[in-house]
Each structure stands twice: as structure tokens, then as C-alpha cells.
Short mmCIF file of C-alpha atoms in Angstrom, two decimals:
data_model
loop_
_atom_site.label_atom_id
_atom_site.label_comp_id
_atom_site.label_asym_id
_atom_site.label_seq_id
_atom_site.Cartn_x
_atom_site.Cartn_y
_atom_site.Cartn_z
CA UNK A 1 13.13 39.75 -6.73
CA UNK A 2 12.09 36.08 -6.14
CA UNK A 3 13.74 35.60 -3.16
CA UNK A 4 13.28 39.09 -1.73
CA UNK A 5 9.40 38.27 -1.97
CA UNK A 6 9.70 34.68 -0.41
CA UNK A 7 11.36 36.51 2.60
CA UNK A 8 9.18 38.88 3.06
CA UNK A 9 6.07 36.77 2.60
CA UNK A 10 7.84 34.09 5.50
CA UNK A 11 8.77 36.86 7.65
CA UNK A 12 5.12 38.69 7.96
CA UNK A 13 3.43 34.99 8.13
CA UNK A 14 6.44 33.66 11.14
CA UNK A 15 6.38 37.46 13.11
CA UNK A 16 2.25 37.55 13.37
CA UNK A 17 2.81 33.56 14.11
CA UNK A 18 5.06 34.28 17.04
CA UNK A 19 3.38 37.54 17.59
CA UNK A 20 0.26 35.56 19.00
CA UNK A 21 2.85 33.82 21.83
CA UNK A 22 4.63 36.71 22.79
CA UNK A 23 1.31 38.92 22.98
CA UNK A 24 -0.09 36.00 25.37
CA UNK A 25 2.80 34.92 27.30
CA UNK A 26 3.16 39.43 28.07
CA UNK A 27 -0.81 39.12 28.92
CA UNK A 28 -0.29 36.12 31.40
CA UNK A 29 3.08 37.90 33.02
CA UNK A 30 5.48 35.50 31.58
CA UNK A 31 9.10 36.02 31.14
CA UNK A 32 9.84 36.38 27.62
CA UNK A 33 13.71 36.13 26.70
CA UNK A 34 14.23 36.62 23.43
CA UNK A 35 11.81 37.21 20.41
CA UNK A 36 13.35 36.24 16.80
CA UNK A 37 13.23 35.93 13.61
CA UNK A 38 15.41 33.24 11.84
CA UNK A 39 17.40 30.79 13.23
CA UNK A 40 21.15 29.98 13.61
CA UNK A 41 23.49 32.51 15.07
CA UNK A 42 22.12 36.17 15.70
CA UNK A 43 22.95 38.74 12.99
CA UNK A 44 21.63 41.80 14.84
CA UNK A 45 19.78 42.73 17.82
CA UNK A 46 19.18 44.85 20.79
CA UNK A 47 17.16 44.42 24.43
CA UNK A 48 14.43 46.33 25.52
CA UNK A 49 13.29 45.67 29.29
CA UNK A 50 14.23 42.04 29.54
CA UNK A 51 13.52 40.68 26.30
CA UNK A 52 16.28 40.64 23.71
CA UNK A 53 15.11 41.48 19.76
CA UNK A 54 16.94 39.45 16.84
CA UNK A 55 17.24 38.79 13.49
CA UNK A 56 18.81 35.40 12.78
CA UNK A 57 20.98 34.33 10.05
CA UNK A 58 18.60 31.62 8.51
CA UNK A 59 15.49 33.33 7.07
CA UNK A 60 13.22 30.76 7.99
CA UNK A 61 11.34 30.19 11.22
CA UNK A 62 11.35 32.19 14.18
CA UNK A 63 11.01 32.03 17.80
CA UNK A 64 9.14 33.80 21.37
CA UNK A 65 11.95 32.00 23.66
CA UNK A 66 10.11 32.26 27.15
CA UNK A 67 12.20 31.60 30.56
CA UNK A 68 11.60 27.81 31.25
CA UNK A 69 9.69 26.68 28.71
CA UNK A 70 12.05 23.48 28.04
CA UNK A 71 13.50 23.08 31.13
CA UNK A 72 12.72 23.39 34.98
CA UNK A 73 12.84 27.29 36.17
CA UNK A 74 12.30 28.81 39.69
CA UNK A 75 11.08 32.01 38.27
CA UNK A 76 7.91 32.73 39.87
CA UNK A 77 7.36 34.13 35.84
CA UNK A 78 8.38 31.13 34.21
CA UNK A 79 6.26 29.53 31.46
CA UNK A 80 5.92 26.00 33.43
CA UNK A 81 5.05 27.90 36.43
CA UNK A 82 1.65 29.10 35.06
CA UNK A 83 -1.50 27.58 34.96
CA UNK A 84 -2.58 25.10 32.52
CA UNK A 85 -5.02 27.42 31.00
CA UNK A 86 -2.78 30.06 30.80
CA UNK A 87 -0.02 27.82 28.65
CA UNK A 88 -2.75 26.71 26.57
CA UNK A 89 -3.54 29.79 25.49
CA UNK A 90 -0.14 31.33 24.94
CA UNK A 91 0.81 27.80 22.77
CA UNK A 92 -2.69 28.29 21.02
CA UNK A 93 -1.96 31.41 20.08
CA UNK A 94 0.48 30.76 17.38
CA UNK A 95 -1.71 29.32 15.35
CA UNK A 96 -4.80 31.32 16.29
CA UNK A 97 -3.16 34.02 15.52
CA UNK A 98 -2.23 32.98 11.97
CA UNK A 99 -5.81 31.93 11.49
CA UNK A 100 -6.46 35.74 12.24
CA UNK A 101 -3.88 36.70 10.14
CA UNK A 102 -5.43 34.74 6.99
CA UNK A 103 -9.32 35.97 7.16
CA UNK A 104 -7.98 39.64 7.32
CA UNK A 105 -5.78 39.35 4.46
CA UNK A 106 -9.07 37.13 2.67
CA UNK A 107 -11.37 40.32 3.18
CA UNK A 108 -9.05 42.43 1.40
CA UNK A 109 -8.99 39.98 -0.98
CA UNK A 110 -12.55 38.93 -1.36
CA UNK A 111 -13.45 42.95 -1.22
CA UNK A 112 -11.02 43.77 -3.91
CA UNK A 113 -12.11 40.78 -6.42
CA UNK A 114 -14.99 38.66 -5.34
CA UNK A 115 -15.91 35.22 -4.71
CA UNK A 116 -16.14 32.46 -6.84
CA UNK A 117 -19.70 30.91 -6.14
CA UNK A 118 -20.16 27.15 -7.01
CA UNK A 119 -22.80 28.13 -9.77
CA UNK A 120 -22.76 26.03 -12.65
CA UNK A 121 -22.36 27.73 -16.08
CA UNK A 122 -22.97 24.62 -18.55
CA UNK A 123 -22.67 20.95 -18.80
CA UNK A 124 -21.27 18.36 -20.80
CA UNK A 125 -23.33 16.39 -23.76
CA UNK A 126 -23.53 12.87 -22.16
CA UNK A 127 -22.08 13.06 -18.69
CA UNK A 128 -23.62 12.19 -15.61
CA UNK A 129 -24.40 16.21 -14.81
CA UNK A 130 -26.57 16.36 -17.81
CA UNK A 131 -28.34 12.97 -17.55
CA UNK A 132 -28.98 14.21 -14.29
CA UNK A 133 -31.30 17.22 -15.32
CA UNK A 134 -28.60 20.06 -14.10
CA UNK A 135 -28.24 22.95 -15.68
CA UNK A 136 -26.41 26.21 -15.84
CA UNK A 137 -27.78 28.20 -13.56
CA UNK A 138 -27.79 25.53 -10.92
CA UNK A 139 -25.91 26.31 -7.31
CA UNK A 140 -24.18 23.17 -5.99
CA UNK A 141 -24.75 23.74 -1.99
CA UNK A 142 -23.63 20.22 -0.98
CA UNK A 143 -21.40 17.46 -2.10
CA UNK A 144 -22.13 14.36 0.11
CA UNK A 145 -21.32 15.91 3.79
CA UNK A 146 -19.46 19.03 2.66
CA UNK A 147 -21.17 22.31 1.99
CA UNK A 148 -20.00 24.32 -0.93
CA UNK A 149 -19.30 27.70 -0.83
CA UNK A 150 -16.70 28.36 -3.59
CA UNK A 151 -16.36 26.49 -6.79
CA UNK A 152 -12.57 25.73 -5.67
CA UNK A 153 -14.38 23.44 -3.30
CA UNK A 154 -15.90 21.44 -6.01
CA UNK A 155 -12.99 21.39 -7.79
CA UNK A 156 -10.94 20.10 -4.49
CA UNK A 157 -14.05 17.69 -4.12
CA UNK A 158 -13.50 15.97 -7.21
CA UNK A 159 -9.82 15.58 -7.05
CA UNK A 160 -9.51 14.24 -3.87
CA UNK A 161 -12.93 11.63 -4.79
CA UNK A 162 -12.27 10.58 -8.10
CA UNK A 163 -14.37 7.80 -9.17
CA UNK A 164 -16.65 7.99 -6.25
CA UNK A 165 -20.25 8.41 -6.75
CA UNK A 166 -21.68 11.73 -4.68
CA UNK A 167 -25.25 12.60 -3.05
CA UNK A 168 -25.09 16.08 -4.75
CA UNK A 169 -27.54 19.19 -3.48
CA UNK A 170 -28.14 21.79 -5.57
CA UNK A 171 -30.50 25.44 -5.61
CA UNK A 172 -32.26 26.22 -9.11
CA UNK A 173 -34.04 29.82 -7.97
CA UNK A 174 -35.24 29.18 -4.38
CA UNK A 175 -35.55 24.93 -4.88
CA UNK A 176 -33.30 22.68 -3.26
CA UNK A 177 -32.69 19.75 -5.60
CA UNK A 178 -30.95 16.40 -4.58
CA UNK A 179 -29.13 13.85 -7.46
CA UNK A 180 -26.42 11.02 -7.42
CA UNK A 181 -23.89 11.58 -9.42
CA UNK A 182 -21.22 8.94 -11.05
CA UNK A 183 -18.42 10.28 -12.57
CA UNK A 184 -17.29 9.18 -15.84
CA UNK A 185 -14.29 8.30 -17.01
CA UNK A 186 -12.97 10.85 -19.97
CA UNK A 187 -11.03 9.28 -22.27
CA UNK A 188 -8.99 12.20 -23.75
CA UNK A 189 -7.99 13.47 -20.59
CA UNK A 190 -8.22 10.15 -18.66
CA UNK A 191 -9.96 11.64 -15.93
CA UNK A 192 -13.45 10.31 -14.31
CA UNK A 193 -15.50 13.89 -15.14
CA UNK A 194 -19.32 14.50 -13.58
CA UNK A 195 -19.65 16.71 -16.82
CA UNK A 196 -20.09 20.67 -15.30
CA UNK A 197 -18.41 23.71 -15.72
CA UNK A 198 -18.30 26.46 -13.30
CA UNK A 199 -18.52 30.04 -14.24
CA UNK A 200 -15.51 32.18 -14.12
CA UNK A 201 -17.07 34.96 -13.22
CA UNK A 202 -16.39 36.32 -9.43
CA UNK A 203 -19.46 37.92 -7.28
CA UNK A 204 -19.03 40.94 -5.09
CA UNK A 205 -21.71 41.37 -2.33
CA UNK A 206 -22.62 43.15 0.61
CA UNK A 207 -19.92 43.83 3.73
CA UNK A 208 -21.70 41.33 5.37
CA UNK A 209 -21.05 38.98 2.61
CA UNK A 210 -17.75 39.98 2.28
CA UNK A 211 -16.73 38.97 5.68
CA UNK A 212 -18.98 35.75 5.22
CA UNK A 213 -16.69 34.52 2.25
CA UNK A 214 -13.57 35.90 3.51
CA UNK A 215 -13.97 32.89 6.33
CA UNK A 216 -15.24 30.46 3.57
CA UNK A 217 -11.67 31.42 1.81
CA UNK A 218 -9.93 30.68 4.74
CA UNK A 219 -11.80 27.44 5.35
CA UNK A 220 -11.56 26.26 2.18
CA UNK A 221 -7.35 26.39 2.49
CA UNK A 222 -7.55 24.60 5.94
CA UNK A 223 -10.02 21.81 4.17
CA UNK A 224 -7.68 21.64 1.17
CA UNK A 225 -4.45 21.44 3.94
CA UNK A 226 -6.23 19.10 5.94
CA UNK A 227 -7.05 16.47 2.84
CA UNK A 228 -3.93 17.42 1.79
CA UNK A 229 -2.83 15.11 4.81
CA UNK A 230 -5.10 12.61 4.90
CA UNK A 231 -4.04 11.28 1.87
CA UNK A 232 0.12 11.77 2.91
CA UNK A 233 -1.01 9.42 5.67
CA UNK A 234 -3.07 7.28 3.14
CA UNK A 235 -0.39 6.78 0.97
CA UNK A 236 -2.03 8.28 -1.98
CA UNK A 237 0.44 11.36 -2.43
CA UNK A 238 4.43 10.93 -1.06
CA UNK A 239 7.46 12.94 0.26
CA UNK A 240 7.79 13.85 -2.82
CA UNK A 241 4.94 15.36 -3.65
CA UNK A 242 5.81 18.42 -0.98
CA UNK A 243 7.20 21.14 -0.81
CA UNK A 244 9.40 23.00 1.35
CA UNK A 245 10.87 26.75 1.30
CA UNK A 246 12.93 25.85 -1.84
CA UNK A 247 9.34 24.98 -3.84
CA UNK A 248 7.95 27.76 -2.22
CA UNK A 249 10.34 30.31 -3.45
CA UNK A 250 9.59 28.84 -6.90
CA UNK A 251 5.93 28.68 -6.67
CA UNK A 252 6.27 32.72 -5.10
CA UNK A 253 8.26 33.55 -8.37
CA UNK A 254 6.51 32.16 -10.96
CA UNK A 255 3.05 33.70 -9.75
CA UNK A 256 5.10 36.89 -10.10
CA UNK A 257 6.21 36.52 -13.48
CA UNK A 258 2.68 35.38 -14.54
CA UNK A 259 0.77 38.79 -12.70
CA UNK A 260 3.75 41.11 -13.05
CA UNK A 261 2.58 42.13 -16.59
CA UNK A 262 -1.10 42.60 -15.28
CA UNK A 263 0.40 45.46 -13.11
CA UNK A 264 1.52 45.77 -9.21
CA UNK A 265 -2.12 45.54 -8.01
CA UNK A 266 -2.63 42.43 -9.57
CA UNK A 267 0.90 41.17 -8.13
CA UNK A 268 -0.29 42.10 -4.65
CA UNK A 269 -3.65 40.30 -4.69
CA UNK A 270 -1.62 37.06 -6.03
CA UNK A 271 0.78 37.62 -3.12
CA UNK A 272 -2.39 38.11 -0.65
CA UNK A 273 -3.23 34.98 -1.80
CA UNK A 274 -0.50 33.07 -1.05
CA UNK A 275 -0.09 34.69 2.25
CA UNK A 276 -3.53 33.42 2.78
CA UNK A 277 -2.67 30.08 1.69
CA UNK A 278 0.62 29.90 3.88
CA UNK A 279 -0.31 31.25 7.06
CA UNK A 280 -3.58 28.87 7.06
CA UNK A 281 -1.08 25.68 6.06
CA UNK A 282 1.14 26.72 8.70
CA UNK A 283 -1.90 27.07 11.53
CA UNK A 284 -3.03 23.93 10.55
CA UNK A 285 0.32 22.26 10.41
CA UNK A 286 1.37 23.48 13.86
CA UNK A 287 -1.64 22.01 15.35
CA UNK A 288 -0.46 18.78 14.57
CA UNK A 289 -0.03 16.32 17.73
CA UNK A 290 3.61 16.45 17.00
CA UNK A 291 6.24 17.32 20.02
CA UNK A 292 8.21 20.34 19.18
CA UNK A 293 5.31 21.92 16.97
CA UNK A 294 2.27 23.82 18.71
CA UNK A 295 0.21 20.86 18.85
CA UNK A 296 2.66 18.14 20.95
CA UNK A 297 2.93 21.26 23.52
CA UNK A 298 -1.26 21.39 23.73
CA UNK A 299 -1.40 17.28 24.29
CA UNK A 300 1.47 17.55 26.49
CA UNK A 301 -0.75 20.11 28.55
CA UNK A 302 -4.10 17.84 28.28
CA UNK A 303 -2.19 14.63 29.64
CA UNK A 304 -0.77 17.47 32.42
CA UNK A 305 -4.77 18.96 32.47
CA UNK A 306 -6.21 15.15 32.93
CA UNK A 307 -3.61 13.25 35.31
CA UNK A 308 -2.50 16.15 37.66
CA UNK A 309 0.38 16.39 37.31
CA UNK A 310 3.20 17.75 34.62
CA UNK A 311 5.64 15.58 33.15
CA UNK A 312 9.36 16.28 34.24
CA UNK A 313 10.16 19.98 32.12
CA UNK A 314 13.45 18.42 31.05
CA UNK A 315 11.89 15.35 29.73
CA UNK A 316 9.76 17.31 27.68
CA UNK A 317 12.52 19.14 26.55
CA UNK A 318 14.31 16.54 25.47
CA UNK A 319 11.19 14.82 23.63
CA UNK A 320 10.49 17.83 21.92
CA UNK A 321 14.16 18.47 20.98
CA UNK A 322 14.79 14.86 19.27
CA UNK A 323 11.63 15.29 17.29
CA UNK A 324 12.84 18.89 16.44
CA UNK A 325 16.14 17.19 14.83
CA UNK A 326 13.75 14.80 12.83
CA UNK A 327 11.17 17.45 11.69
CA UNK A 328 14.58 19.61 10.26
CA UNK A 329 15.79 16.08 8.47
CA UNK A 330 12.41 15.90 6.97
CA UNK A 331 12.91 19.71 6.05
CA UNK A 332 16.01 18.78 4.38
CA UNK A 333 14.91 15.75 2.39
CA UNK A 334 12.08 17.83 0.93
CA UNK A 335 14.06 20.44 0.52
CA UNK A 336 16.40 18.14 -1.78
CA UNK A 337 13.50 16.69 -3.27
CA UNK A 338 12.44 20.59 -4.25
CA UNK A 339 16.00 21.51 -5.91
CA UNK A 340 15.94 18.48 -7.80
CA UNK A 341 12.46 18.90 -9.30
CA UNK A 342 13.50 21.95 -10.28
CA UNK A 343 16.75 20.89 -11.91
CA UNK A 344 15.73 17.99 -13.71
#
């Protein structure tokens, strides 16, 4: 049931993904060759007009294969034969589209459970929060540059600036308050604490409110993703600290087995969730500058935009083809690393 899950889950995230390409590339008249899902040799599929349909043997990944999009074509609808604008928006919409994707599946979530607002519902005897003068009650709005709309966000705060001192702004009733705060460290748990709680309780509001937070959801997974790499390229968290499809499948499971006994309805919101949390990740992580993800196509297209002139289509190919083979040895290492967490 696990795996069955993880599938679907990857499938509906990697179709709407490559959805938003194929829908664009149609719109601006381009040739579209094959649309898939999976990689590796083709299991099944059929053509309609001139695109063939697949299914792959590899459940992972997927692909809107487009006529000369890695190499030179003289098909009036090739991709590389459009303009600029019109490539940029058909490799934009991958991601876009997954952004999409996770604020309609965070409505249904946020309209079927709530938000968690950052309200505070005690503090700690002799922490910095109390010596402070907050109080339950209080709404934290702001933590140094960051507005707070969730209590997640304070949580995320706080892990990823332990032992940093914050400018915090908070609401009691309609007053805006301002404090410092340092965190202290907690000896049991050895963990530098400002001394709050946040209340468990979630808020339902109005529809307009409900599509308010169901963007604040989604925002608060591309912060989280987007710290998330800062501190990989900081050095604070490692390869190993990842996760690949292997962890996935894990994590996917074992959110099952806890919700399962809560009934299906609370099974599908936990799968909504990570759906929400995935498709976000993998927006964000295909916007990365990288050649062969989203984001090395879009800078290859502003260098194109700003000098002129394109770079040779089968030089870009091959660019985007070597750093394919090293993105799918970085798969595999993290792929080991996720087997052997879960073995030892």
C-alpha cells in the first residue's frame, strides 16, 4: 500500500509538472513528440495526432519531449525556433504549474481543517518570552524580516536561527508591540528556547481567508525548501541529511500508518499535505540555475535574451546532458544513503 501511494502521489505531482510544458509548448504551436511518464524503456503507449503517449518503466520522473529542444531542428515548429518569450514561458511552466498545483490542493486543505495562526498560548517561567512581558494571547506578526503567518513559521524560524537574538513584533488586541528576544539555552533538552508555546488549536475563517492562508501554506513550504538549501550550501546540513524517492516512500508510509486508524479522511488530508509539500519542493528545486533542470534552460534563455544570439542547440544539449548524468549520480548516492538509514 506504501508504494502504491508513493506512485501515485509522484505521478499526479510529475503529470501536472509536465502538464504546464506541454499545455504551453500546444499554446505557442510547438511540436510536441512524446509526453511521458517514467523513464527507461516504454512499457505502453499509443499516438494521437503527432504526439506519442507513454508510460515508462521507471516510476519516477517524466517528460514533454518537444522536436528540437536539445538539438538543432529545421522545423518551422521546433522549440529553438520560437521566440525567447515563448520558450520562457513553456520552460516556466513546469514549475508554475506545480506552484498552481500546491495552493489548490492547500485550499482544500486549509478549508477542510484550518490554519495554524502564530498566537501564543503560554510561556515559560524564566525565559526570555516571559521576561519580555509576552503573553498568551499575543500574535507574533514578525520575526526580524520575516512575517509570520502560521506558527510552523516560528517554529522553522527558530530552528534554522538557533542562538540568534530576534527583533520580534507582536499584536496584543489591536497594539503592535516590538521586543528583542535571546534565546536560552535549555538544559534538559539542550536546545537555546525563547520560552513560548503556540496553541494547537487551528482557525477556520472566511473564503477570503481561506484562499489568503492557502498561499501562506504554500509559501511557507517554498521558505522552508529554500532554507532548506541555504544551509546544504552552508554546510550546516549534508548529503546525508536528504532524501530521495527511497525516504520518500518511507516518510509516505509511515504518515499512513500513523492517520490510517483516524479514518480515510484523515489519510487523505495527510496525503494533501504531502502533495503540497512535494510539488512546492519540486517547483522550487527545478528553478534552480542548474543545466538540465528548468532553471539552467531559463539562464540559458537570458544569456540568449541579453547577447543576441543562442548558443549552438547541440552544445546545450550536451551541457545539459553531462549535468543530467551527475544530477542521476547524486540521485543514486542519496538514494543509498536512504536504504541504509533505513536498514541500520
Amino acid at each position: 500500500m506504501n508504494i502504491i501511494l508513493a506512485l501515485v502521489i509522484f505521478s499526479i505531482i510529475i503529470l501536472f509538472h509536465e502538464l504546464g510544458h506541454f499545455l504551453l509548448a500546444k499554446h505557442s504551436d510547438v511540436r510536441v513528440n512524446e509526453f511521458c511518464l517514467g523513464l527507461g524503456p516504454t512499457i505502453v503507449g499509443f499516438t494521437k495526432g503527432e504526439t506519442k503517449y507513454s508510460l515508462k518503466l521507471l516510476p519516477f520522473g517524466g517528460a514533454c519531449m518537444m522536436e528540437g529542444e536539445d538539438e538543432a531542428s529545421d522545423d518551422s515548429r521546433s522549440f529553438n525556433n520560437k521566440t525567447v518569450l515563448q520558450r520562457v514561458s513553456i520552460v516556466a511552466a513546469g514549475p508554475v504549474f506545480n506552484f498552481i498545483m500546491a495552493i489548490a490542493f492547500s485550499l482544500i486543505l486549509v478549508a477542510s481543517v484550518g490554519f495554524d495562526r502564530p498566537v501564543l498560548s503560554d510561556v515559560m517561567d524564566g525565559y526570555p518570552a516571559q521576561e519580555a512581558g509576552l503573553k498568551a494571547g499575543d500574535e507574533i506578526v514578525k520575526m526580524g524580516k520575516k512575517p509570520i503567518h502560521l506558527y510552523r513559521e516560528v517554529s522553522v524560524y527558530t530552528y534554522f536561527h538557533a542562538n540568534e537574538p530576534v527583533e520580534i513584533t507582536y499584536k496584543r488586541g489591536d497594539e503592535k508591540h516590538t521586543t528583542v528576544l535571546v534565546p536560552k539555552l535549555d538544559e534538559e533538552s539542550g536546545r537555546y528556547l525563547f520560552g513560548f508555546y503556540g496553541t494547537t488549536a487551528r482557525a477556520k475563517g472566511t473564503l477570503a481567508e481561506t484562499l489568503q492562508y492557502s498561499v501562506y501554506e504554500v509559501k511557507y513550504w517554498i521558505c522552508s525548501t529554500i532554507e532548506s538549501l541555504g544551509q546544504l550550501v552552508t554546510g550546516h546540513v549534508g548529503i546525508n541529511d536528504m532524501s530521495g524517492p527511497v525516504g520518500i516512500v518511507k516518510t509516505i508510509g509511515d504518515t499512513y500508518t500513523e492517520a490510517k486508524s483516524s479514518g480515510a479522511f484523515m489519510v487523505f488530508l495527510n496525503m494533501l499535505n504531502i502533495c503540497i509539500l512535494l510539488s512546492a519542493n519540486l517547483g522550487i528545486m527545478n528553478l534552480l540555475p542548474i543545466p538540465a533542470l528548468d532553471g539552467g534552460r531559463l539562464v540559458f534563455l537570458l544569456v540568449e535574451a541579453v547577447r543576441g544570439k543562442r548558443m549552438d542547440p547541440n552544445k546545450e544539449g550536451a551541457v545539459n546532458l553531462v549535468f543530467l548524468m551527475l544530477l542521476m549520480a547524486l540521485m543514486v548516492v542519496i538514494m543509498f544513503n536512504d536504504i541504509r538509514k533505513i536498514v541500520m
